[in-house]
mmCIF file with all atom_site columns, C-alpha atoms in Angstrom:
data_model
loop_
_atom_site.group_PDB
_atom_site.id
_atom_site.type_symbol
_atom_site.label_atom_id
_atom_site.label_alt_id
_atom_site.label_comp_id
_atom_site.label_asym_id
_atom_site.label_entity_id
_atom_site.label_seq_id
_atom_site.pdbx_PDB_ins_code
_atom_site.Cartn_x
_atom_site.Cartn_y
_atom_site.Cartn_z
_atom_site.occupancy
_atom_site.B_iso_or_equiv
_atom_site.pdbx_formal_charge
_atom_site.auth_seq_id
_atom_site.auth_comp_id
_atom_site.auth_asym_id
_atom_site.auth_atom_id
_atom_site.pdbx_PDB_model_num
ATOM 1   C CA . MET V 1 1   ? -46.265 -41.449 -30.203 1.00 0.00 ? 1   MET V CA 1
ATOM 2   C CA . LYS V 1 2   ? -44.137 -41.001 -27.101 1.00 0.00 ? 2   LYS V CA 1
ATOM 3   C CA . SER V 1 3   ? -44.612 -43.172 -24.164 1.00 0.00 ? 3   SER V CA 1
ATOM 4   C CA . SER V 1 4   ? -45.236 -41.739 -20.728 1.00 0.00 ? 4   SER V CA 1
ATOM 5   C CA . ARG V 1 5   ? -41.764 -42.869 -19.637 1.00 0.00 ? 5   ARG V CA 1
ATOM 6   C CA . ASP V 1 6   ? -40.094 -40.729 -22.300 1.00 0.00 ? 6   ASP V CA 1
ATOM 7   C CA . THR V 1 7   ? -42.219 -37.729 -21.308 1.00 0.00 ? 7   THR V CA 1
ATOM 8   C CA . ILE V 1 8   ? -41.376 -38.143 -17.615 1.00 0.00 ? 8   ILE V CA 1
ATOM 9   C CA . LYS V 1 9   ? -37.680 -38.617 -18.453 1.00 0.00 ? 9   LYS V CA 1
ATOM 10  C CA . ASN V 1 10  ? -37.629 -35.485 -20.634 1.00 0.00 ? 10  ASN V CA 1
ATOM 11  C CA . SER V 1 11  ? -39.486 -33.577 -17.922 1.00 0.00 ? 11  SER V CA 1
ATOM 12  C CA . LYS V 1 12  ? -36.900 -34.564 -15.299 1.00 0.00 ? 12  LYS V CA 1
ATOM 13  C CA . VAL V 1 13  ? -33.997 -33.642 -17.582 1.00 0.00 ? 13  VAL V CA 1
ATOM 14  C CA . THR V 1 14  ? -35.603 -30.273 -18.339 1.00 0.00 ? 14  THR V CA 1
ATOM 15  C CA . LEU V 1 15  ? -36.152 -29.573 -14.644 1.00 0.00 ? 15  LEU V CA 1
ATOM 16  C CA . ALA V 1 16  ? -32.556 -30.552 -13.882 1.00 0.00 ? 16  ALA V CA 1
ATOM 17  C CA . CYS V 1 17  ? -31.258 -28.241 -16.620 1.00 0.00 ? 17  CYS V CA 1
ATOM 18  C CA . VAL V 1 18  ? -33.431 -25.356 -15.407 1.00 0.00 ? 18  VAL V CA 1
ATOM 19  C CA . GLY V 1 19  ? -32.285 -25.968 -11.820 1.00 0.00 ? 19  GLY V CA 1
ATOM 20  C CA . LEU V 1 20  ? -28.654 -26.096 -12.929 1.00 0.00 ? 20  LEU V CA 1
ATOM 21  C CA . LEU V 1 21  ? -29.077 -22.891 -14.931 1.00 0.00 ? 21  LEU V CA 1
ATOM 22  C CA . PHE V 1 22  ? -30.696 -21.132 -11.973 1.00 0.00 ? 22  PHE V CA 1
ATOM 23  C CA . SER V 1 23  ? -27.976 -22.297 -9.575  1.00 0.00 ? 23  SER V CA 1
ATOM 24  C CA . MET V 1 24  ? -25.265 -21.159 -12.013 1.00 0.00 ? 24  MET V CA 1
ATOM 25  C CA . ILE V 1 25  ? -26.868 -17.709 -12.274 1.00 0.00 ? 25  ILE V CA 1
ATOM 26  C CA . VAL V 1 26  ? -27.026 -17.454 -8.479  1.00 0.00 ? 26  VAL V CA 1
ATOM 27  C CA . MET V 1 27  ? -23.375 -18.538 -8.157  1.00 0.00 ? 27  MET V CA 1
ATOM 28  C CA . TYR V 1 28  ? -22.312 -16.053 -10.849 1.00 0.00 ? 28  TYR V CA 1
ATOM 29  C CA . LEU V 1 29  ? -24.053 -13.190 -9.061  1.00 0.00 ? 29  LEU V CA 1
ATOM 30  C CA . TYR V 1 30  ? -22.580 -14.261 -5.712  1.00 0.00 ? 30  TYR V CA 1
ATOM 31  C CA . PHE V 1 31  ? -19.003 -14.416 -7.015  1.00 0.00 ? 31  PHE V CA 1
ATOM 32  C CA . LEU V 1 32  ? -19.432 -11.141 -8.898  1.00 0.00 ? 32  LEU V CA 1
ATOM 33  C CA . ASN V 1 33  ? -20.622 -9.507  -5.672  1.00 0.00 ? 33  ASN V CA 1
ATOM 34  C CA . MET V 1 34  ? -17.706 -10.989 -3.718  1.00 0.00 ? 34  MET V CA 1
ATOM 35  C CA . SER V 1 35  ? -15.168 -9.712  -6.265  1.00 0.00 ? 35  SER V CA 1
ATOM 36  C CA . VAL V 1 36  ? -16.609 -6.185  -6.014  1.00 0.00 ? 36  VAL V CA 1
ATOM 37  C CA . VAL V 1 37  ? -16.482 -6.385  -2.216  1.00 0.00 ? 37  VAL V CA 1
ATOM 38  C CA . GLN V 1 38  ? -12.842 -7.532  -2.359  1.00 0.00 ? 38  GLN V CA 1
ATOM 39  C CA . VAL V 1 39  ? -11.888 -4.641  -4.666  1.00 0.00 ? 39  VAL V CA 1
ATOM 40  C CA . VAL V 1 40  ? -13.523 -2.121  -2.325  1.00 0.00 ? 40  VAL V CA 1
ATOM 41  C CA . MET V 1 41  ? -11.830 -3.665  0.715   1.00 0.00 ? 41  MET V CA 1
ATOM 42  C CA . ARG V 1 42  ? -8.465  -3.618  -1.063  1.00 0.00 ? 42  ARG V CA 1
ATOM 43  C CA . SER V 1 43  ? -8.807  0.064   -1.938  1.00 0.00 ? 43  SER V CA 1
ATOM 44  C CA . ASP V 1 44  ? -9.679  0.806   1.711   1.00 0.00 ? 44  ASP V CA 1
ATOM 45  C CA . PHE V 1 45  ? -6.604  -1.112  2.888   1.00 0.00 ? 45  PHE V CA 1
ATOM 46  C CA . VAL V 1 46  ? -4.378  0.688   0.378   1.00 0.00 ? 46  VAL V CA 1
ATOM 47  C CA . GLN V 1 47  ? -5.707  4.039   1.596   1.00 0.00 ? 47  GLN V CA 1
ATOM 48  C CA . GLN V 1 48  ? -5.080  3.043   5.222   1.00 0.00 ? 48  GLN V CA 1
ATOM 49  C CA . LYS V 1 49  ? -1.573  1.893   4.281   1.00 0.00 ? 49  LYS V CA 1
ATOM 50  C CA . HIS V 1 50  ? -0.785  5.257   2.682   1.00 0.00 ? 50  HIS V CA 1
ATOM 51  C CA . GLN V 1 51  ? -2.142  7.072   5.727   1.00 0.00 ? 51  GLN V CA 1
ATOM 52  C CA . LEU V 1 52  ? -0.014  4.945   8.069   1.00 0.00 ? 52  LEU V CA 1
ATOM 53  C CA . ASN V 1 53  ? 3.068   5.505   5.910   1.00 0.00 ? 53  ASN V CA 1
ATOM 54  C CA . THR V 1 54  ? 2.467   9.252   6.118   1.00 0.00 ? 54  THR V CA 1
ATOM 55  C CA . GLU V 1 55  ? 2.126   9.099   9.893   1.00 0.00 ? 55  GLU V CA 1
ATOM 56  C CA . ILE V 1 56  ? 5.308   7.012   10.164  1.00 0.00 ? 56  ILE V CA 1
ATOM 57  C CA . ALA V 1 57  ? 7.221   9.507   8.000   1.00 0.00 ? 57  ALA V CA 1
ATOM 58  C CA . GLN V 1 58  ? 6.047   12.399  10.178  1.00 0.00 ? 58  GLN V CA 1
ATOM 59  C CA . LEU V 1 59  ? 7.040   10.569  13.357  1.00 0.00 ? 59  LEU V CA 1
ATOM 60  C CA . GLU V 1 60  ? 10.453  9.726   11.899  1.00 0.00 ? 60  GLU V CA 1
ATOM 61  C CA . ALA V 1 61  ? 10.986  13.388  10.967  1.00 0.00 ? 61  ALA V CA 1
ATOM 62  C CA . LYS V 1 62  ? 10.109  14.465  14.520  1.00 0.00 ? 62  LYS V CA 1
ATOM 63  C CA . TYR V 1 63  ? 12.434  11.789  15.906  1.00 0.00 ? 63  TYR V CA 1
ATOM 64  C CA . ILE V 1 64  ? 15.356  12.904  13.733  1.00 0.00 ? 64  ILE V CA 1
ATOM 65  C CA . GLU V 1 65  ? 14.729  16.547  14.633  1.00 0.00 ? 65  GLU V CA 1
ATOM 66  C CA . SER V 1 66  ? 14.720  15.651  18.332  1.00 0.00 ? 66  SER V CA 1
ATOM 67  C CA . GLN V 1 67  ? 17.953  13.693  17.900  1.00 0.00 ? 67  GLN V CA 1
ATOM 68  C CA . HIS V 1 68  ? 19.629  16.708  16.302  1.00 0.00 ? 68  HIS V CA 1
ATOM 69  C CA . LYS V 1 69  ? 18.453  19.000  19.097  1.00 0.00 ? 69  LYS V CA 1
ATOM 70  C CA . ILE V 1 70  ? 19.754  16.601  21.739  1.00 0.00 ? 70  ILE V CA 1
ATOM 71  C CA . ALA V 1 71  ? 23.064  16.123  19.901  1.00 0.00 ? 71  ALA V CA 1
ATOM 72  C CA . THR V 1 72  ? 23.495  19.904  19.642  1.00 0.00 ? 72  THR V CA 1
ATOM 73  C CA . ARG V 1 73  ? 22.803  20.351  23.353  1.00 0.00 ? 73  ARG V CA 1
ATOM 74  C CA . ILE V 1 74  ? 25.271  17.614  24.290  1.00 0.00 ? 74  ILE V CA 1
ATOM 75  C CA . ALA V 1 75  ? 27.903  19.101  21.981  1.00 0.00 ? 75  ALA V CA 1
ATOM 76  C CA . THR V 1 76  ? 27.540  22.566  23.519  1.00 0.00 ? 76  THR V CA 1
ATOM 77  C CA . LEU V 1 77  ? 27.729  21.106  27.024  1.00 0.00 ? 77  LEU V CA 1
ATOM 78  C CA . GLU V 1 78  ? 31.081  19.539  26.220  1.00 0.00 ? 78  GLU V CA 1
ATOM 79  C CA . GLY V 1 79  ? 32.464  22.770  24.811  1.00 0.00 ? 79  GLY V CA 1
ATOM 80  C CA . TYR V 1 80  ? 32.136  22.173  21.086  1.00 0.00 ? 80  TYR V CA 1
ATOM 81  C CA . ASP V 1 81  ? 31.275  25.127  18.881  1.00 0.00 ? 81  ASP V CA 1
ATOM 82  C CA . THR V 1 82  ? 28.775  24.537  16.093  1.00 0.00 ? 82  THR V CA 1
ATOM 83  C CA . ASN V 1 83  ? 29.417  27.844  14.320  1.00 0.00 ? 83  ASN V CA 1
ATOM 84  C CA . THR V 1 84  ? 32.511  26.809  12.388  1.00 0.00 ? 84  THR V CA 1
ATOM 85  C CA . PRO V 1 85  ? 32.993  28.201  8.885   1.00 0.00 ? 85  PRO V CA 1
ATOM 86  C CA . LYS V 1 86  ? 32.178  25.730  6.155   1.00 0.00 ? 86  LYS V CA 1
ATOM 87  C CA . ILE V 1 87  ? 34.533  24.914  3.305   1.00 0.00 ? 87  ILE V CA 1
ATOM 88  C CA . PHE V 1 88  ? 32.985  24.289  -0.102  1.00 0.00 ? 88  PHE V CA 1
ATOM 89  C CA . VAL V 1 89  ? 34.606  22.685  -3.110  1.00 0.00 ? 89  VAL V CA 1
ATOM 90  C CA . SER V 1 90  ? 34.683  24.742  -6.288  1.00 0.00 ? 90  SER V CA 1
ATOM 91  C CA . ARG V 1 91  ? 34.625  23.033  -9.676  1.00 0.00 ? 91  ARG V CA 1
ATOM 92  C CA . GLU V 1 92  ? 35.829  26.136  -11.514 1.00 0.00 ? 92  GLU V CA 1
ATOM 93  C CA . ALA V 1 93  ? 39.510  25.488  -10.914 1.00 0.00 ? 93  ALA V CA 1
ATOM 94  C CA . ALA V 1 94  ? 41.404  22.422  -9.817  1.00 0.00 ? 94  ALA V CA 1
ATOM 95  C CA . SER V 1 95  ? 42.257  22.962  -6.161  1.00 0.00 ? 95  SER V CA 1
ATOM 96  C CA . PHE V 1 96  ? 42.449  21.102  -2.910  1.00 0.00 ? 96  PHE V CA 1
ATOM 97  C CA . VAL V 1 97  ? 39.730  21.541  -0.311  1.00 0.00 ? 97  VAL V CA 1
ATOM 98  C CA . LEU V 1 98  ? 42.152  22.833  2.311   1.00 0.00 ? 98  LEU V CA 1
ATOM 99  C CA . GLY V 1 99  ? 44.407  24.622  -0.180  1.00 0.00 ? 99  GLY V CA 1
ATOM 100 C CA . GLY V 1 100 ? 43.861  28.099  1.302   1.00 0.00 ? 100 GLY V CA 1
ATOM 101 C CA . GLN V 1 101 ? 44.876  27.194  4.873   1.00 0.00 ? 101 GLN V CA 1
#
C-alpha cells in the first residue's frame, strides 16, 4: 500500500506536468499567432514597397521628361537646330557611317 507521502508527491508531479503542458499549449498558440501576424505585416510592407517603387518610377519619368523639355528650350535659344537628319548604320553591306558625305 502506498503511503500518503507517495500519493502527495505523485499528485504534485501530476499537477506540475499538467501545468507545464497547459503553459506549452498557450506558448505554442501565442507564437503561432505571432508568426501569422508577422507574415501579414510583411506582405503589407512588400505591397507598400511596390507601390512606392511605382511612384518613384513615375516621378523619375516626369523628371527626365522635364529635363528634355528644358534642354530643348535652351538649345533652341542658343540657335541649335534639333531637326537634323539622322544617319543609320546598315548591316547589309560593309560601309562607313559617313561614307555618303
